[in-house]
CSV table of C-alpha atoms in Angstrom, one decimal:
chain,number,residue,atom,x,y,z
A,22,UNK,CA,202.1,211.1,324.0
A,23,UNK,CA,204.8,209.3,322.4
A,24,UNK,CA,208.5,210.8,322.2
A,25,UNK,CA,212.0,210.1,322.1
A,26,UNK,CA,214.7,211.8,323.2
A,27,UNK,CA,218.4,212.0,321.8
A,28,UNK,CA,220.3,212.8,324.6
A,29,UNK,CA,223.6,213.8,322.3
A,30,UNK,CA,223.3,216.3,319.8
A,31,UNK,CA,226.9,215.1,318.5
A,32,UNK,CA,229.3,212.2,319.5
A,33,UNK,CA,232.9,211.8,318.2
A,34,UNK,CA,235.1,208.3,318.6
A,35,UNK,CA,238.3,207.2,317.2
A,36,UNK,CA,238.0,204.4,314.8
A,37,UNK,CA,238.4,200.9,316.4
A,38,UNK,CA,236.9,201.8,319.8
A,39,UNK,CA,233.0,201.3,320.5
A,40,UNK,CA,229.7,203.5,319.6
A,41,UNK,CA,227.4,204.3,322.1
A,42,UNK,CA,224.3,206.4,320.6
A,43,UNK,CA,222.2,207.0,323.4
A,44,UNK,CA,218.1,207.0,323.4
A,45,UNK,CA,215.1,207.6,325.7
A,46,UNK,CA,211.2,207.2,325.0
A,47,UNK,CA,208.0,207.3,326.4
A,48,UNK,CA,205.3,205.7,325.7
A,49,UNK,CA,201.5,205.4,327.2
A,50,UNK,CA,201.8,201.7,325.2
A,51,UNK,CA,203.9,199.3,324.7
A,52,UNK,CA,206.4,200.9,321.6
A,53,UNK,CA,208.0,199.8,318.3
A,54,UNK,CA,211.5,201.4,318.2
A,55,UNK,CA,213.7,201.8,315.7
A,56,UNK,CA,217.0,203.6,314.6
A,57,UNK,CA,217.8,205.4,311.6
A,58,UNK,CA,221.2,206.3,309.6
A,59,UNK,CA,221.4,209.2,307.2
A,60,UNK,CA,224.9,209.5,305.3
A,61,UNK,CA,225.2,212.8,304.0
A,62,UNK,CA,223.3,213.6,301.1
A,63,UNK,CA,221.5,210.4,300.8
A,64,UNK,CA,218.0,208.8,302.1
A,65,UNK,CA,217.1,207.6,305.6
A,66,UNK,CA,217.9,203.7,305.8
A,67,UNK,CA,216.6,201.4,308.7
A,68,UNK,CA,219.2,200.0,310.7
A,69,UNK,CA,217.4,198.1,313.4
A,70,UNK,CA,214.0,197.8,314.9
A,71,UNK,CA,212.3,196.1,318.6
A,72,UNK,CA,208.4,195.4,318.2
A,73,UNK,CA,208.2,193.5,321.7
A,74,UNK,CA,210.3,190.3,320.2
A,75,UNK,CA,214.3,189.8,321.6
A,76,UNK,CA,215.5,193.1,324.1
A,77,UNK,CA,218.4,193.0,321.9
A,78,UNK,CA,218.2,193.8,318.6
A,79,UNK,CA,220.5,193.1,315.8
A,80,UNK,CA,221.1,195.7,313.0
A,81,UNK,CA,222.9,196.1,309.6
A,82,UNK,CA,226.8,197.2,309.2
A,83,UNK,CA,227.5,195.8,312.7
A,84,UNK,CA,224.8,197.4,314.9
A,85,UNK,CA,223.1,196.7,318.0
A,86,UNK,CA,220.1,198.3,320.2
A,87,UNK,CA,219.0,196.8,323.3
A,88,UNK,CA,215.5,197.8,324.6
A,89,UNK,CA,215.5,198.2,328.1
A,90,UNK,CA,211.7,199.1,329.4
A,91,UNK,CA,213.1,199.8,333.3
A,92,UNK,CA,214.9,202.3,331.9
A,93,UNK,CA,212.6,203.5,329.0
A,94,UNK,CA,216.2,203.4,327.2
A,95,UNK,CA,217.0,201.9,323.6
A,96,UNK,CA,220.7,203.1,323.2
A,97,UNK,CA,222.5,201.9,320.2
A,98,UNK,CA,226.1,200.7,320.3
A,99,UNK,CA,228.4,199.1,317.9
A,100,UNK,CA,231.6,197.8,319.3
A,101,UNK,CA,234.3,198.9,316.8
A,102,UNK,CA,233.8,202.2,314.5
A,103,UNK,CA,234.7,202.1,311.1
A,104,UNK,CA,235.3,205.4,309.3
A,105,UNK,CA,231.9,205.1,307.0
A,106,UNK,CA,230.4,205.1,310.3
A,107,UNK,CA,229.9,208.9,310.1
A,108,UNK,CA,226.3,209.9,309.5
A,109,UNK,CA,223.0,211.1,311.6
A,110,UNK,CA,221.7,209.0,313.5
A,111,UNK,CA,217.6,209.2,314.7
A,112,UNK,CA,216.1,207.0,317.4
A,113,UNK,CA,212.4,206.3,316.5
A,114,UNK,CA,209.2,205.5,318.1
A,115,UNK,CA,206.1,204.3,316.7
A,116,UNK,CA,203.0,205.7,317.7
A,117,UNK,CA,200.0,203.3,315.5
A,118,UNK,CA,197.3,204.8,318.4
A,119,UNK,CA,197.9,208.5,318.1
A,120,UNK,CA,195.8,208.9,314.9
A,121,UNK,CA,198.5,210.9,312.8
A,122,UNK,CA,201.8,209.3,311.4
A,123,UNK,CA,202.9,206.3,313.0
A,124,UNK,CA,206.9,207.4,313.1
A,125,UNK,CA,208.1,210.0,315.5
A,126,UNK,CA,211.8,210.7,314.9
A,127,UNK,CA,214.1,211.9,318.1
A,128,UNK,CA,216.4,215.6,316.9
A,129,UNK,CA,219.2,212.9,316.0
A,130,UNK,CA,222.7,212.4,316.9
A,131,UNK,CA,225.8,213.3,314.4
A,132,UNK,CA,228.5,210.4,314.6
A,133,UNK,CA,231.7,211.4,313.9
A,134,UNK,CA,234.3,208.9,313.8
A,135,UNK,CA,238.7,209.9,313.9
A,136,UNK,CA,240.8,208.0,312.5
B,6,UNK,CA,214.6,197.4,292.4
B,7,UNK,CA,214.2,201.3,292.8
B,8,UNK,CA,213.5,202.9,295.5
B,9,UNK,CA,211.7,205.9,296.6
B,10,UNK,CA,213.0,208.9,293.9
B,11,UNK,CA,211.8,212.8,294.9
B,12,UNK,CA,212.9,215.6,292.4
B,13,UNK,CA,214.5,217.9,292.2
B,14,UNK,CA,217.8,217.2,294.4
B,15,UNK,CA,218.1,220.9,295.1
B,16,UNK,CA,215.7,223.7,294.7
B,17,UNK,CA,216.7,227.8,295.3
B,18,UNK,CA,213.7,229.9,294.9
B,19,UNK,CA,212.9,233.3,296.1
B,20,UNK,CA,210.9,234.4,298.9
B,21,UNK,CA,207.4,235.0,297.6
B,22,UNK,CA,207.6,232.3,294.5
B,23,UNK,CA,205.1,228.5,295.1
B,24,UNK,CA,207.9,225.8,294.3
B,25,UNK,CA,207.0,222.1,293.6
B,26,UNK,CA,208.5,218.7,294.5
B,27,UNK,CA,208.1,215.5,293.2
B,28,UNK,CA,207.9,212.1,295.3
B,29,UNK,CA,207.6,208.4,293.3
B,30,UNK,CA,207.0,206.2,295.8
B,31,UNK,CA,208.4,202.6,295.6
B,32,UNK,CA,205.8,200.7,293.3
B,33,UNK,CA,203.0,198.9,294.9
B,34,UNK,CA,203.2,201.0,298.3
B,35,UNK,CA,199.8,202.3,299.1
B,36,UNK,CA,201.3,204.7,302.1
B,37,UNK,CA,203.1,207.8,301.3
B,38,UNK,CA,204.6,210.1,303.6
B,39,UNK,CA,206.3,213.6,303.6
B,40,UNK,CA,208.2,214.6,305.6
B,41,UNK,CA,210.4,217.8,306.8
B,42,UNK,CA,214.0,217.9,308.3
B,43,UNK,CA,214.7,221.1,309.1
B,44,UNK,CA,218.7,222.0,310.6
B,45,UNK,CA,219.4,220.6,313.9
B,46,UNK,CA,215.8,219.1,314.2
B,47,UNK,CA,214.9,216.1,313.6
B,48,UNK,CA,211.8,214.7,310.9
B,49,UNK,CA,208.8,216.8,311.0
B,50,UNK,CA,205.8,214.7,309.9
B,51,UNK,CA,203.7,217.1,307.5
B,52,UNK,CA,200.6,215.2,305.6
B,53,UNK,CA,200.3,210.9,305.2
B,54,UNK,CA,198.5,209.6,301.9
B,55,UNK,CA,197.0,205.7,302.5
B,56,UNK,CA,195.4,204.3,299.3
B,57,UNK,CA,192.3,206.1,298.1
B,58,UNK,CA,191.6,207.4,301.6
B,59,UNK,CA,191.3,211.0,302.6
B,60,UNK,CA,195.2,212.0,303.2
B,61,UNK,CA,196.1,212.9,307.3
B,62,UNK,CA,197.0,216.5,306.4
B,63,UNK,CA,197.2,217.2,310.4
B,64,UNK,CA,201.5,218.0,310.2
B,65,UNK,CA,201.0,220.9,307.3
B,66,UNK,CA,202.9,224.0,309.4
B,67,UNK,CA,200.2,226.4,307.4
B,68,UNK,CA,197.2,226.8,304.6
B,69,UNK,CA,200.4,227.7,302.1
B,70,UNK,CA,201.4,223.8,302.0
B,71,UNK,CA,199.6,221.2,300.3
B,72,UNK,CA,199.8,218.0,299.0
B,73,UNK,CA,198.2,215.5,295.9
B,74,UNK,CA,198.5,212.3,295.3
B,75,UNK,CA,197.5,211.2,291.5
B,76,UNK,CA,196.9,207.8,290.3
B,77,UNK,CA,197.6,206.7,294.1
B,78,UNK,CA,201.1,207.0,293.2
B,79,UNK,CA,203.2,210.1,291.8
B,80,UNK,CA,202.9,212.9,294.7
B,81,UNK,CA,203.1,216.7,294.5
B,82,UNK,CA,203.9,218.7,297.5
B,83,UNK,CA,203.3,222.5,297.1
B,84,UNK,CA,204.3,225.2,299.0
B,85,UNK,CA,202.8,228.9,297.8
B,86,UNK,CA,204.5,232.2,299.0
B,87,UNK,CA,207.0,230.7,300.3
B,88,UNK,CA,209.2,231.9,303.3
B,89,UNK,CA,212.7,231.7,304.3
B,90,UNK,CA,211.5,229.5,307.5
B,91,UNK,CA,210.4,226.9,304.5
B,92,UNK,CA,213.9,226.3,304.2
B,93,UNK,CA,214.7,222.8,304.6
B,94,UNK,CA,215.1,219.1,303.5
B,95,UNK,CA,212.0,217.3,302.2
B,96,UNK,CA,211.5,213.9,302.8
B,97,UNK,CA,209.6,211.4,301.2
B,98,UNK,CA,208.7,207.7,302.2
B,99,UNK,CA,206.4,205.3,301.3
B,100,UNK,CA,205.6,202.0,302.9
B,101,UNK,CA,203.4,198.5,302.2
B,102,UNK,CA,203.7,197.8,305.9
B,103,UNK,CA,199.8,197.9,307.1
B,104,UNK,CA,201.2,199.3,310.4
B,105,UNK,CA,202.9,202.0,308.6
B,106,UNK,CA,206.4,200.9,311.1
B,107,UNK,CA,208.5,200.0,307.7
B,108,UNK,CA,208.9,203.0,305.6
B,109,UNK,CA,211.4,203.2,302.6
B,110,UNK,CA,213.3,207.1,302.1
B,111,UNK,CA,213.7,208.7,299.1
B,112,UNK,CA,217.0,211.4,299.3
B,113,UNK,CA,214.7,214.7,299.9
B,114,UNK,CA,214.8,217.6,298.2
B,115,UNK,CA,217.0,220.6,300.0
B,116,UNK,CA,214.8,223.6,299.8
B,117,UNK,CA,216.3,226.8,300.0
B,118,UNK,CA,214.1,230.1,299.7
B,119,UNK,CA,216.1,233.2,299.7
């Protein structure tokens, strides 16, 4: 089955200095993976997403994901954190063969960013 | 244009009472989704509506939820008797995407049965 796994409940940087969110699936096919932001008190927004084109992926606000299949890794980064940064982030894996919905979200990660 | 709208924002209820929440998906998208975030977890799928198909109710936690979907549009999710482990955000998407990958989020409505 496929899952994804979040391997930091919570992450805190100083602004200016890079954002590593990190992210692990697996997957019996080929995936589609995608991250998700969700600023407090507002709706889920897509920030990037790999079907199989480019390994690295180009996002909104600055954001980057680079799929890495020897690694079964898809770890977001960003390389300078701006305070509106803050927000939950949720790796994603699409599962279109499973029968049920095709979006399975990882437990998320909550950016925090210093000034 | 607007996006995905769910009502009401915030909904307190007591343990026991049926509550209702409201989902308008973006117009046009046949898919609509709900969804469950409860703390510290991440989204919890809970039924799928795609066009005039039979809905995917396989996520619902218990016979006490359920879902409608009028008109192929407006959807009602309802949970009866509710319980304090209801507690939670509940998310709405909808999507055009055939593949279902590409789906649009309302804000959810934060549930909170005393």
């Amino acid at each position: 089955a496929q899952s994804v796994t979040q391997l930091d409940s919570h992450v805190s940087v100083s602004e200016g200095t890079p954002v590593l969110l990190r992210c692990n699936y697996s997957s019996s096919y080929s995936p589609s993976l995608f991250w998700y932001v969700q600023h407090p008190n507002k709706g889920l927004q897509l920030l990037l997403k790999y079907t199989s084109a480019a390994t690295l992926v180009k996002g909104i606000n600055g954001f980057e994901a680079e799929f890495k299949k020897s690694e079964t890794s898809f770890h977001l980064t960003k390389p300078s954190a701006h305070m509106s940064d803050a927000a939950e982030y949720f790796c994603v894996v699409s599962v279109l063969l499973s029968g049920n919905t095709p979006l399975v979200f990882g437990k998320g990660t909550r950016l925090s960013v210093i000034a | 244009g607007a996006g995905v709208s769910q009502s009401p924002s915030n909904k307190v209820t007591e343990k026991g009472k049926d509550v209702e929440l409201r989902c308008d998906p973006i117009s046009g998208h046949t898919a609509l989704y709900w969804y469950r975030q409860s703390l510290g977890q991440g989204l919890e799928f809970l039924i799928y509506f795609q066009g005039n198909s039979a809905p995917d109710k396989s996520g619902l936690p218990s016979d006490r939820f359920s879902a409608e979907r009028t008109g192929g549009s407006v959807s009602t999710l309802t949970i009866q008797r509710t319980q304090q482990e209801d507690s939670a955000v509940y998310l709405c998407a909808s999507s055009s995407d055939p593949t279902g990958e590409t789906q649009y989020f309302g804000p959810g409505t934060r549930l909170l049965v005393l």
